PDB file of C-alpha atoms and ligand atoms in Angstrom:
ATOM      1  CA  MET A   1     160.729   2.125-170.965  1.00 40.00           C
ATOM      2  CA  PRO A   2     163.389   0.299-168.910  1.00 44.00           C
ATOM      3  CA  ASP A   3     162.878  -3.427-168.372  1.00 57.00           C
ATOM      4  CA  ALA A   4     164.607  -6.407-166.722  1.00 57.00           C
ATOM      5  CA  THR A   5     167.455  -6.156-169.214  1.00 65.00           C
ATOM      6  CA  THR A   6     168.183  -2.442-168.565  1.00 68.00           C
ATOM      7  CA  PRO A   7     171.838  -2.154-167.499  1.00 81.00           C
ATOM      8  CA  ILE A   8     172.312  -1.384-163.814  1.00 91.00           C
ATOM      9  CA  ARG A   9     173.486   2.189-163.222  1.00 95.00           C
ATOM     10  CA  VAL A  10     175.849   2.214-160.267  1.00 97.00           C
ATOM     11  CA  LEU A  11     176.016   5.365-158.149  1.00 97.00           C
ATOM     12  CA  THR A  12     178.628   6.197-155.523  1.00 96.00           C
ATOM     13  CA  GLU A  13     178.205   9.944-154.931  1.00 97.00           C
ATOM     14  CA  PRO A  14     175.163  11.665-153.424  1.00 98.00           C
ATOM     15  CA  GLY A  15     173.547  14.603-155.187  1.00 98.00           C
ATOM     16  CA  VAL A  16     172.943  17.566-152.880  1.00 98.00           C
ATOM     17  CA  TYR A  17     170.693  20.339-154.185  1.00 98.00           C
ATOM     18  CA  LEU A  18     169.955  23.396-152.101  1.00 98.00           C
ATOM     19  CA  ILE A  19     166.401  24.163-153.179  1.00 98.00           C
ATOM     20  CA  GLY A  20     165.429  26.869-150.735  1.00 98.00           C
ATOM     21  CA  ARG A  21     166.673  29.317-148.146  1.00 98.00           C
ATOM     22  CA  GLN A  22     165.084  32.031-146.049  1.00 97.00           C
ATOM     23  CA  MET A  23     164.783  35.712-146.782  1.00 97.00           C
ATOM     24  CA  VAL A  24     164.431  38.582-144.344  1.00 98.00           C
ATOM     25  CA  GLN A  25     161.578  41.077-144.513  1.00 98.00           C
ATOM     26  CA  THR A  26     163.824  44.016-143.651  1.00 97.00           C
ATOM     27  CA  ALA A  27     160.969  46.545-143.685  1.00 97.00           C
ATOM     28  CA  GLU A  28     159.068  44.502-141.109  1.00 98.00           C
ATOM     29  CA  LEU A  29     162.153  44.105-138.923  1.00 98.00           C
ATOM     30  CA  ASP A  30     162.739  47.858-139.105  1.00 97.00           C
ATOM     31  CA  ARG A  31     159.071  48.513-138.275  1.00 98.00           C
ATOM     32  CA  PHE A  32     159.359  46.311-135.166  1.00 98.00           C
ATOM     33  CA  LEU A  33     162.566  48.108-134.104  1.00 97.00           C
ATOM     34  CA  ALA A  34     161.018  51.561-134.674  1.00 97.00           C
ATOM     35  CA  ASP A  35     157.898  50.565-132.734  1.00 98.00           C
ATOM     36  CA  HIS A  36     160.217  49.783-129.817  1.00 97.00           C
ATOM     37  CA  GLY A  37     162.337  52.915-130.135  1.00 96.00           C
ATOM     38  CA  VAL A  38     165.553  51.233-131.243  1.00 96.00           C
ATOM     39  CA  SER A  39     167.572  51.091-134.396  1.00 93.00           C
ATOM     40  CA  TRP A  40     169.707  48.080-135.241  1.00 96.00           C
ATOM     41  CA  ALA A  41     171.012  46.239-138.283  1.00 95.00           C
ATOM     42  CA  SER A  42     172.987  43.039-138.350  1.00 95.00           C
ATOM     43  CA  ASP A  43     176.314  43.121-140.204  1.00 96.00           C
ATOM     44  CA  THR A  44     175.559  39.917-142.136  1.00 97.00           C
ATOM     45  CA  SER A  45     173.562  39.559-145.338  1.00 96.00           C
ATOM     46  CA  VAL A  46     172.801  35.865-144.716  1.00 98.00           C
ATOM     47  CA  ALA A  47     169.090  35.643-143.921  1.00 98.00           C
ATOM     48  CA  ALA A  48     169.365  32.687-141.537  1.00 98.00           C
ATOM     49  CA  GLU A  49     172.068  34.537-139.608  1.00 98.00           C
ATOM     50  CA  VAL A  50     169.985  37.716-139.392  1.00 98.00           C
ATOM     51  CA  VAL A  51     166.905  35.731-138.337  1.00 98.00           C
ATOM     52  CA  THR A  52     168.702  33.722-135.631  1.00 98.00           C
ATOM     53  CA  GLU A  53     170.436  36.827-134.255  1.00 98.00           C
ATOM     54  CA  THR A  54     167.147  38.737-134.236  1.00 98.00           C
ATOM     55  CA  ALA A  55     165.422  35.857-132.425  1.00 97.00           C
ATOM     56  CA  GLY A  56     168.215  35.738-129.860  1.00 97.00           C
ATOM     57  CA  ARG A  57     168.194  39.507-129.309  1.00 97.00           C
ATOM     58  CA  VAL A  58     164.415  39.482-128.756  1.00 97.00           C
ATOM     59  CA  CYS A  59     165.029  37.298-125.655  1.00 95.00           C
ATOM     60  CA  TYR A  60     166.807  40.153-123.848  1.00 93.00           C
ATOM     61  CA  MET A  61     165.765  43.050-126.134  1.00 95.00           C
ATOM     62  CA  SER A  62     169.496  43.642-126.665  1.00 94.00           C
ATOM     63  CA  PHE A  63     169.225  45.610-129.918  1.00 96.00           C
ATOM     64  CA  ALA A  64     170.194  49.018-128.502  1.00 93.00           C
ATOM     65  CA  LYS A  65     173.742  48.281-127.321  1.00 87.00           C
ATOM     66  CA  PRO A  66     175.091  45.233-129.137  1.00 90.00           C
ATOM     67  CA  ARG A  67     178.481  43.931-128.002  1.00 90.00           C
ATOM     68  CA  PRO A  68     181.307  44.247-130.549  1.00 92.00           C
ATOM     69  CA  GLY A  69     182.008  41.500-133.071  1.00 96.00           C
ATOM     70  CA  GLY A  70     178.771  41.568-135.014  1.00 97.00           C
ATOM     71  CA  ASN A  71     176.828  38.500-136.071  1.00 98.00           C
ATOM     72  CA  ALA A  72     179.848  36.157-136.014  1.00 98.00           C
ATOM     73  CA  ALA A  73     180.558  36.949-132.373  1.00 97.00           C
ATOM     74  CA  TYR A  74     176.868  36.844-131.447  1.00 97.00           C
ATOM     75  CA  LEU A  75     176.230  33.406-132.949  1.00 98.00           C
ATOM     76  CA  GLY A  76     179.614  32.192-131.674  1.00 97.00           C
ATOM     77  CA  HIS A  77     178.475  33.086-128.164  1.00 97.00           C
ATOM     78  CA  ILE A  78     175.121  31.335-128.706  1.00 97.00           C
ATOM     79  CA  LYS A  79     177.025  28.155-129.652  1.00 97.00           C
ATOM     80  CA  GLU A  80     179.401  28.520-126.723  1.00 96.00           C
ATOM     81  CA  VAL A  81     176.669  28.878-124.099  1.00 96.00           C
ATOM     82  CA  GLY A  82     174.443  26.269-125.793  1.00 95.00           C
ATOM     83  CA  HIS A  83     171.437  28.519-126.347  1.00 95.00           C
ATOM     84  CA  GLY A  84     170.555  26.220-129.241  1.00 96.00           C
ATOM     85  CA  SER A  85     166.834  26.948-129.487  1.00 97.00           C
ATOM     86  CA  VAL A  86     167.726  30.250-131.158  1.00 97.00           C
ATOM     87  CA  LEU A  87     169.318  28.303-134.031  1.00 98.00           C
ATOM     88  CA  GLU A  88     165.982  26.621-134.771  1.00 98.00           C
ATOM     89  CA  HIS A  89     164.886  29.792-136.599  1.00 98.00           C
ATOM     90  CA  GLY A  90     167.374  29.289-139.453  1.00 98.00           C
ATOM     91  CA  VAL A  91     165.978  26.899-142.087  1.00 98.00           C
ATOM     92  CA  TRP A  92     167.125  25.358-145.387  1.00 98.00           C
ATOM     93  CA  ASN A  93     165.450  23.101-147.957  1.00 98.00           C
ATOM     94  CA  PHE A  94     167.571  20.372-149.547  1.00 98.00           C
ATOM     95  CA  LEU A  95     166.972  17.690-152.124  1.00 98.00           C
ATOM     96  CA  PHE A  96     169.219  14.640-151.838  1.00 98.00           C
ATOM     97  CA  THR A  97     169.486  12.239-154.779  1.00 98.00           C
ATOM     98  CA  GLY A  98     171.701   9.269-155.548  1.00 98.00           C
ATOM     99  CA  VAL A  99     171.359   7.990-152.002  1.00 98.00           C
ATOM    100  CA  SER A 100     170.388   4.485-150.959  1.00 98.00           C
ATOM    101  CA  ARG A 101     167.276   3.397-149.160  1.00 97.00           C
ATOM    102  CA  SER A 102     169.492   2.310-146.268  1.00 98.00           C
ATOM    103  CA  LEU A 103     170.803   5.883-146.005  1.00 98.00           C
ATOM    104  CA  THR A 104     167.323   7.399-145.940  1.00 98.00           C
ATOM    105  CA  HIS A 105     166.223   4.838-143.355  1.00 98.00           C
ATOM    106  CA  GLU A 106     168.941   6.283-141.097  1.00 98.00           C
ATOM    107  CA  LEU A 107     168.237   9.880-142.108  1.00 98.00           C
ATOM    108  CA  VAL A 108     164.539   9.780-141.220  1.00 98.00           C
ATOM    109  CA  ARG A 109     165.414   8.717-137.673  1.00 98.00           C
ATOM    110  CA  HIS A 110     166.209  12.413-137.126  1.00 98.00           C
ATOM    111  CA  ARG A 111     162.921  13.767-135.825  1.00 97.00           C
ATOM    112  CA  ALA A 112     163.320  17.121-134.099  1.00 97.00           C
ATOM    113  CA  GLY A 113     163.522  19.980-136.609  1.00 98.00           C
ATOM    114  CA  PHE A 114     163.413  17.856-139.765  1.00 98.00           C
ATOM    115  CA  GLY A 115     160.737  17.473-142.464  1.00 98.00           C
ATOM    116  CA  PHE A 116     160.940  14.761-145.138  1.00 98.00           C
ATOM    117  CA  SER A 117     159.273  13.979-148.475  1.00 98.00           C
ATOM    118  CA  GLN A 118     160.636  10.837-150.100  1.00 96.00           C
ATOM    119  CA  LEU A 119     160.180   9.237-153.510  1.00 93.00           C
ATOM    120  CA  SER A 120     157.327   6.734-153.279  1.00 89.00           C
ATOM    121  CA  GLN A 121     158.182   3.192-154.294  1.00 88.00           C
ATOM    122  CA  ARG A 122     154.448   2.518-154.566  1.00 87.00           C
ATOM    123  CA  TYR A 123     153.806   5.242-157.164  1.00 84.00           C
ATOM    124  CA  VAL A 124     157.122   5.480-158.969  1.00 84.00           C
ATOM    125  CA  ASP A 125     158.459   2.733-161.188  1.00 81.00           C
ATOM    126  CA  GLU A 126     161.761   1.383-159.842  1.00 72.00           C
ATOM    127  CA  SER A 127     162.729  -0.307-163.109  1.00 74.00           C
ATOM    128  CA  VAL A 128     165.077   2.631-163.827  1.00 82.00           C
ATOM    129  CA  ALA A 129     167.747   0.393-162.277  1.00 84.00           C
ATOM    130  CA  GLU A 130     169.863   2.795-160.236  1.00 94.00           C
ATOM    131  CA  TYR A 131     171.673   1.405-157.228  1.00 97.00           C
ATOM    132  CA  VAL A 132     174.150   2.880-154.744  1.00 98.00           C
ATOM    133  CA  GLU A 133     177.295   0.845-154.181  1.00 98.00           C
ATOM    134  CA  PRO A 134     179.283   1.152-150.937  1.00 98.00           C
ATOM    135  CA  ASP A 135     182.812   2.426-151.611  1.00 97.00           C
ATOM    136  CA  ILE A 136     184.428  -0.499-149.793  1.00 96.00           C
ATOM    137  CA  ILE A 137     182.757  -2.917-152.220  1.00 98.00           C
ATOM    138  CA  ALA A 138     183.300  -0.743-155.316  1.00 97.00           C
ATOM    139  CA  ALA A 139     187.045  -0.653-154.573  1.00 96.00           C
ATOM    140  CA  ASP A 140     187.390  -4.447-154.803  1.00 98.00           C
ATOM    141  CA  PRO A 141     186.708  -5.996-158.267  1.00 98.00           C
ATOM    142  CA  GLU A 142     185.741  -9.406-156.824  1.00 98.00           C
ATOM    143  CA  LEU A 143     183.343  -7.962-154.260  1.00 98.00           C
ATOM    144  CA  HIS A 144     181.974  -5.559-156.863  1.00 97.00           C
ATOM    145  CA  ALA A 145     181.130  -8.526-159.111  1.00 97.00           C
ATOM    146  CA  VAL A 146     179.257 -10.268-156.252  1.00 98.00           C
ATOM    147  CA  TRP A 147     177.376  -7.048-155.462  1.00 98.00           C
ATOM    148  CA  LEU A 148     176.482  -6.337-159.088  1.00 97.00           C
ATOM    149  CA  ASP A 149     175.258  -9.892-159.579  1.00 96.00           C
ATOM    150  CA  ALA A 150     173.005  -9.663-156.509  1.00 97.00           C
ATOM    151  CA  VAL A 151     171.608  -6.268-157.514  1.00 96.00           C
ATOM    152  CA  THR A 152     171.040  -7.383-161.126  1.00 95.00           C
ATOM    153  CA  HIS A 153     169.094 -10.457-159.995  1.00 96.00           C
ATOM    154  CA  ALA A 154     167.024  -8.484-157.480  1.00 96.00           C
ATOM    155  CA  HIS A 155     166.273  -5.891-160.147  1.00 94.00           C
ATOM    156  CA  ALA A 156     165.190  -8.517-162.680  1.00 95.00           C
ATOM    157  CA  ALA A 157     162.945 -10.136-160.062  1.00 96.00           C
ATOM    158  CA  TYR A 158     161.357  -6.755-159.284  1.00 95.00           C
ATOM    159  CA  VAL A 159     160.567  -6.034-162.929  1.00 94.00           C
ATOM    160  CA  LYS A 160     159.209  -9.576-163.441  1.00 96.00           C
ATOM    161  CA  LEU A 161     157.007  -9.416-160.342  1.00 96.00           C
ATOM    162  CA  ALA A 162     155.725  -5.910-161.151  1.00 94.00           C
ATOM    163  CA  GLU A 163     154.761  -6.941-164.694  1.00 94.00           C
ATOM    164  CA  ALA A 164     153.192 -10.246-163.631  1.00 96.00           C
ATOM    165  CA  LEU A 165     151.222  -8.656-160.783  1.00 95.00           C
ATOM    166  CA  ASN A 166     150.046  -5.858-163.049  1.00 94.00           C
ATOM    167  CA  ALA A 167     148.757  -8.380-165.588  1.00 94.00           C
ATOM    168  CA  LYS A 168     147.181 -10.510-162.866  1.00 95.00           C
ATOM    169  CA  LEU A 169     145.304  -7.537-161.363  1.00 94.00           C
ATOM    170  CA  ALA A 170     143.632  -6.861-164.721  1.00 93.00           C
ATOM    171  CA  ASP A 171     141.461  -9.894-163.866  1.00 92.00           C
ATOM    172  CA  PRO A 172     138.451  -8.538-161.876  1.00 93.00           C
ATOM    173  CA  LYS A 173     138.570 -11.543-159.487  1.00 94.00           C
ATOM    174  CA  ALA A 174     142.241 -10.961-158.656  1.00 93.00           C
ATOM    175  CA  ALA A 175     141.623  -7.223-158.309  1.00 92.00           C
ATOM    176  CA  THR A 176     138.747  -7.784-155.867  1.00 93.00           C
ATOM    177  CA  ALA A 177     140.842 -10.243-153.857  1.00 92.00           C
ATOM    178  CA  ALA A 178     143.503  -7.507-153.540  1.00 93.00           C
ATOM    179  CA  LEU A 179     140.840  -5.049-152.279  1.00 92.00           C
ATOM    180  CA  LEU A 180     140.889  -3.108-155.572  1.00 92.00           C
ATOM    181  CA  PRO A 181     137.774  -2.201-157.596  1.00 91.00           C
ATOM    182  CA  PRO A 182     137.096  -5.020-160.107  1.00 91.00           C
ATOM    183  CA  ASP A 183     137.703  -2.512-162.936  1.00 89.00           C
ATOM    184  CA  ALA A 184     140.740  -0.889-161.292  1.00 89.00           C
ATOM    185  CA  ASP A 185     142.469   1.552-163.634  1.00 91.00           C
ATOM    186  CA  ARG A 186     146.078   1.180-164.790  1.00 90.00           C
ATOM    187  CA  THR A 187     147.477   3.546-162.150  1.00 91.00           C
ATOM    188  CA  THR A 188     145.732   1.743-159.290  1.00 93.00           C
ATOM    189  CA  ARG A 189     146.821  -1.680-160.567  1.00 92.00           C
ATOM    190  CA  ARG A 190     150.403  -0.538-161.055  1.00 92.00           C
ATOM    191  CA  LYS A 191     150.565   0.896-157.536  1.00 92.00           C
ATOM    192  CA  ALA A 192     149.293  -2.382-156.079  1.00 94.00           C
ATOM    193  CA  ALA A 193     151.793  -4.318-158.234  1.00 95.00           C
ATOM    194  CA  ARG A 194     154.758  -2.110-157.299  1.00 94.00           C
ATOM    195  CA  GLN A 195     154.039  -2.076-153.592  1.00 93.00           C
ATOM    196  CA  ALA A 196     154.306  -5.880-153.532  1.00 95.00           C
ATOM    197  CA  ALA A 197     157.144  -6.184-156.059  1.00 95.00           C
ATOM    198  CA  ARG A 198     159.355  -3.715-154.177  1.00 94.00           C
ATOM    199  CA  SER A 199     159.730  -6.227-151.359  1.00 96.00           C
ATOM    200  CA  VAL A 200     162.615  -7.776-153.316  1.00 96.00           C
ATOM    201  CA  LEU A 201     164.465  -4.492-153.888  1.00 96.00           C
ATOM    202  CA  PRO A 202     167.717  -4.194-151.936  1.00 97.00           C
ATOM    203  CA  ASN A 203     168.820  -1.515-149.471  1.00 97.00           C
ATOM    204  CA  ALA A 204     171.081  -0.263-152.271  1.00 98.00           C
ATOM    205  CA  THR A 205     168.110   0.996-154.317  1.00 96.00           C
ATOM    206  CA  GLU A 206     168.587   4.661-155.239  1.00 96.00           C
ATOM    207  CA  THR A 207     166.110   7.126-153.806  1.00 96.00           C
ATOM    208  CA  LYS A 208     165.455  10.844-153.606  1.00 97.00           C
ATOM    209  CA  ILE A 209     164.416  12.735-150.526  1.00 98.00           C
ATOM    210  CA  PHE A 210     163.436  16.362-149.974  1.00 98.00           C
ATOM    211  CA  VAL A 211     164.626  17.530-146.586  1.00 98.00           C
ATOM    212  CA  THR A 212     163.793  20.698-144.701  1.00 98.00           C
ATOM    213  CA  ALA A 213     165.717  21.289-141.504  1.00 98.00           C
ATOM    214  CA  ASN A 214     166.659  24.024-139.114  1.00 98.00           C
ATOM    215  CA  ALA A 215     170.218  24.950-138.177  1.00 98.00           C
ATOM    216  CA  ARG A 216     170.093  23.250-134.781  1.00 98.00           C
ATOM    217  CA  ALA A 217     168.801  19.996-136.273  1.00 98.00           C
ATOM    218  CA  LEU A 218     171.334  20.202-139.114  1.00 98.00           C
ATOM    219  CA  ARG A 219     174.141  20.642-136.596  1.00 98.00           C
ATOM    220  CA  HIS A 220     172.995  17.515-134.741  1.00 98.00           C
ATOM    221  CA  PHE A 221     172.861  15.640-138.060  1.00 98.00           C
ATOM    222  CA  LEU A 222     176.383  16.818-139.010  1.00 98.00           C
ATOM    223  CA  GLU A 223     177.798  15.726-135.656  1.00 98.00           C
ATOM    224  CA  SER A 224     176.122  12.328-135.378  1.00 98.00           C
ATOM    225  CA  ARG A 225     176.338  11.368-139.066  1.00 98.00           C
ATOM    226  CA  GLY A 226     179.698  13.020-139.698  1.00 98.00           C
ATOM    227  CA  ALA A 227     181.340  11.080-136.884  1.00 98.00           C
ATOM    228  CA  ALA A 228     183.924   8.378-137.590  1.00 98.00           C
ATOM    229  CA  ALA A 229     181.509   5.766-136.202  1.00 97.00           C
ATOM    230  CA  ALA A 230     178.749   6.736-138.654  1.00 98.00           C
ATOM    231  CA  GLU A 231     177.976   4.642-141.727  1.00 97.00           C
ATOM    232  CA  PRO A 232     180.280   5.794-144.587  1.00 97.00           C
ATOM    233  CA  GLU A 233     177.568   6.675-147.139  1.00 98.00           C
ATOM    234  CA  ILE A 234     175.693   8.969-144.742  1.00 98.00           C
ATOM    235  CA  ARG A 235     179.025  10.388-143.499  1.00 98.00           C
ATOM    236  CA  LYS A 236     179.833  11.277-147.115  1.00 98.00           C
ATOM    237  CA  LEU A 237     176.433  12.984-147.414  1.00 98.00           C
ATOM    238  CA  ALA A 238     177.054  14.867-144.148  1.00 98.00           C
ATOM    239  CA  GLY A 239     180.344  16.153-145.606  1.00 98.00           C
ATOM    240  CA  ALA A 240     178.613  17.340-148.791  1.00 98.00           C
ATOM    241  CA  VAL A 241     175.858  19.025-146.769  1.00 98.00           C
ATOM    242  CA  LEU A 242     178.486  20.738-144.618  1.00 98.00           C
ATOM    243  CA  ASP A 243     180.184  22.119-147.755  1.00 98.00           C
ATOM    244  CA  VAL A 244     176.893  23.746-148.773  1.00 98.00           C
ATOM    245  CA  LEU A 245     176.097  25.015-145.286  1.00 98.00           C
ATOM    246  CA  GLN A 246     179.538  26.515-144.750  1.00 98.00           C
ATOM    247  CA  ARG A 247     179.092  28.473-147.987  1.00 98.00           C
ATOM    248  CA  GLU A 248     175.556  29.418-146.973  1.00 98.00           C
ATOM    249  CA  SER A 249     176.258  30.439-143.411  1.00 98.00           C
ATOM    250  CA  PRO A 250     179.836  30.636-142.118  1.00 98.00           C
ATOM    251  CA  ASN A 251     178.618  32.046-138.801  1.00 98.00           C
ATOM    252  CA  LEU A 252     176.289  29.101-138.087  1.00 98.00           C
ATOM    253  CA  PHE A 253     178.454  26.280-139.482  1.00 98.00           C
ATOM    254  CA  GLY A 254     182.012  27.609-139.767  1.00 98.00           C
ATOM    255  CA  ASP A 255     183.094  25.884-136.542  1.00 98.00           C
ATOM    256  CA  TYR A 256     183.082  22.413-138.173  1.00 98.00           C
ATOM    257  CA  ARG A 257     186.364  20.933-139.356  1.00 98.00           C
ATOM    258  CA  LYS A 258     186.956  17.943-141.619  1.00 98.00           C
ATOM    259  CA  VAL A 259     189.474  15.728-139.864  1.00 98.00           C
ATOM    260  CA  PRO A 260     191.096  13.039-142.053  1.00 97.00           C
ATOM    261  CA  LEU A 261     190.543   9.379-141.139  1.00 97.00           C
ATOM    262  CA  PRO A 262     193.024   6.556-141.880  1.00 95.00           C
ATOM    263  CA  ASP A 263     190.852   5.214-144.747  1.00 91.00           C
ATOM    264  CA  GLY A 264     191.176   8.473-146.718  1.00 93.00           C
ATOM    265  CA  THR A 265     187.745   9.788-145.726  1.00 95.00           C
ATOM    266  CA  PHE A 266     187.139  12.308-142.961  1.00 97.00           C
ATOM    267  CA  GLU A 267     185.005  12.982-139.934  1.00 98.00           C
ATOM    268  CA  LEU A 268     183.280  16.212-138.956  1.00 98.00           C
ATOM    269  CA  VAL A 269     184.395  17.746-135.689  1.00 98.00           C
ATOM    270  CA  THR A 270     183.343  20.819-133.709  1.00 98.00           C
ATOM    271  CA  ASP A 271     184.142  22.303-130.315  1.00 97.00           C
ATOM    272  CA  PHE A 272     180.434  23.146-129.834  1.00 97.00           C
ATOM    273  CA  LYS A 273     178.696  19.778-129.663  1.00 95.00           C
ATOM    274  CA  LYS A 274     174.916  19.418-129.561  1.00 94.00           C
ATOM    275  CA  VAL A 275     174.136  23.094-129.047  1.00 96.00           C
TER     276      VAL A 275
HETATM  277  C1  FAD B   1     176.674   5.869-135.395  1.00 80.75           C
HETATM  278  C2  FAD B   1     175.213   5.631-135.199  1.00 80.75           C
HETATM  279  C3  FAD B   1     174.746   4.350-134.996  1.00 80.75           C
HETATM  280  C4  FAD B   1     173.373   4.110-134.808  1.00 80.75           C
HETATM  281  N1  FAD B   1     172.921   2.833-134.627  1.00 80.75           N
HETATM  282  C5  FAD B   1     171.598   2.612-134.436  1.00 80.75           C
HETATM  283  C6  FAD B   1     171.089   1.286-134.235  1.00 80.75           C
HETATM  284  O1  FAD B   1     171.820   0.312-134.229  1.00 80.75           O
HETATM  285  N2  FAD B   1     169.765   1.114-134.074  1.00 80.75           N
HETATM  286  C7  FAD B   1     168.889   2.183-134.057  1.00 80.75           C
HETATM  287  O2  FAD B   1     167.696   1.983-133.881  1.00 80.75           O
HETATM  288  N3  FAD B   1     169.334   3.438-134.259  1.00 80.75           N
HETATM  289  C8  FAD B   1     170.645   3.685-134.431  1.00 80.75           C
HETATM  290  N4  FAD B   1     171.088   4.953-134.630  1.00 80.75           N
HETATM  291  C9  FAD B   1     170.098   6.034-134.702  1.00 80.75           C
HETATM  292  C10 FAD B   1     170.042   6.830-133.370  1.00 80.75           C
HETATM  293  O3  FAD B   1     169.667   6.014-132.299  1.00 80.75           O
HETATM  294  C11 FAD B   1     169.040   7.995-133.511  1.00 80.75           C
HETATM  295  O4  FAD B   1     167.753   7.474-133.734  1.00 80.75           O
HETATM  296  C12 FAD B   1     169.386   8.918-134.642  1.00 80.75           C
HETATM  297  O5  FAD B   1     170.771   9.206-134.673  1.00 80.75           O
HETATM  298  C13 FAD B   1     168.624  10.235-134.464  1.00 80.75           C
HETATM  299  O6  FAD B   1     169.176  10.871-133.334  1.00 80.75           O
HETATM  300  P1  FAD B   1     168.293  11.639-132.300  1.00 80.75           P
HETATM  301  O7  FAD B   1     167.204  10.799-131.756  1.00 80.75           O
HETATM  302  O8  FAD B   1     169.258  12.262-131.335  1.00 80.75           O
HETATM  303  O9  FAD B   1     167.727  12.804-133.284  1.00 80.75           O
HETATM  304  P2  FAD B   1     166.362  13.580-133.260  1.00 80.75           P
HETATM  305  O10 FAD B   1     165.208  12.672-133.288  1.00 80.75           O
HETATM  306  O11 FAD B   1     166.447  14.551-134.384  1.00 80.75           O
HETATM  307  O12 FAD B   1     166.373  14.315-131.897  1.00 80.75           O
HETATM  308  C14 FAD B   1     167.293  15.365-131.616  1.00 80.75           C
HETATM  309  C15 FAD B   1     167.411  15.480-130.116  1.00 80.75           C
HETATM  310  O13 FAD B   1     166.164  15.939-129.587  1.00 80.75           O
HETATM  311  C16 FAD B   1     165.923  15.281-128.346  1.00 80.75           C
HETATM  312  N5  FAD B   1     164.734  14.424-128.513  1.00 80.75           N
HETATM  313  C17 FAD B   1     164.141  14.041-129.674  1.00 80.75           C
HETATM  314  N6  FAD B   1     163.077  13.292-129.445  1.00 80.75           N
HETATM  315  C18 FAD B   1     162.978  13.172-128.102  1.00 80.75           C
HETATM  316  C19 FAD B   1     162.083  12.502-127.258  1.00 80.75           C
HETATM  317  N7  FAD B   1     161.065  11.797-127.738  1.00 80.75           N
HETATM  318  N8  FAD B   1     162.283  12.572-125.943  1.00 80.75           N
HETATM  319  C20 FAD B   1     163.295  13.287-125.428  1.00 80.75           C
HETATM  320  N9  FAD B   1     164.206  13.953-126.181  1.00 80.75           N
HETATM  321  C21 FAD B   1     164.037  13.896-127.506  1.00 80.75           C
HETATM  322  C22 FAD B   1     167.158  14.468-128.028  1.00 80.75           C
HETATM  323  O14 FAD B   1     168.055  15.258-127.287  1.00 80.75           O
HETATM  324  C23 FAD B   1     167.726  14.184-129.405  1.00 80.75           C
HETATM  325  O15 FAD B   1     169.106  13.887-129.407  1.00 80.75           O
HETATM  326  C24 FAD B   1     172.451   5.206-134.823  1.00 80.75           C
HETATM  327  C25 FAD B   1     172.933   6.504-135.019  1.00 80.75           C
HETATM  328  C26 FAD B   1     174.291   6.726-135.213  1.00 80.75           C
HETATM  329  C27 FAD B   1     174.775   8.145-135.441  1.00 80.75           C
END
């Protein structure tokens, strides 16, 4: 069990796990097409690309005589004309780890088309001592020492407070005063202790967040958080997410380019902004 003396583990790179993607029920799509007297098949095997093209073609029932160029041309046109609602039908499930609480505070500001499930600091013990250091601080030994000192002290205070509060809440009087049952079990006491103790944890505290988002929302995230003006940690995450998405779906995300910035990082740029 980690305690106040557990060495601080410093993280600088986000973990990006692609947990889920869509699949197409081809038989059902074919049944719909047959019921309407048409036959059509997309030329892509990427489910999100098939689904978004199908959704778009339903709008004009344009299955019978598709224009040349296949799915790439179709979705390219959707981006060009800004028919972005069609892109909402493509969905991915990600798990991000090794990111700071300040990053997730920014991430959860994205509302439309996003779903979030984040590690609870009330239920989960934070004494594991993992903290995310900004690159600009990590690159400077003097600043790194100041940062590490601050994080180490905050971490020690958290562990001390969590232990002391936990012990205190074992007293029925203290438990009642904290609106807990007088005989509150260990889990309930620990939750009450952690929720108060976490107030001293810094923005740098590592967290994990499960994120489900559609292609339109992801594009908005990539543009706003991949921009040069965005905070560097979330810009780094946006770059890592783009890498995954460009492998997953070149036709939905292939238009983004990584443009180098003077500090050695890069920004994400597209000709089709906020589709
Ligand atoms: C570089 C940068 C700096 C920032 N600085 C700050 C800051 O200092 N303080 C701060 O509070 N935030 C800040 N933000 C966060 C920003 O204001 C947004 O909250 C965040 O980027 C989410 O963007 P959004 O609202 O467009 O996204 P979403 O909520 O995902 O919405 C997507 C789009 O849907 C539409 N939409 C969503 N909700 C509504 C609605 N209720 N009504 C009408 N249209 C809607 C809009 O077109 C919106 O752009 C910053 C963001 C960036 C990228």
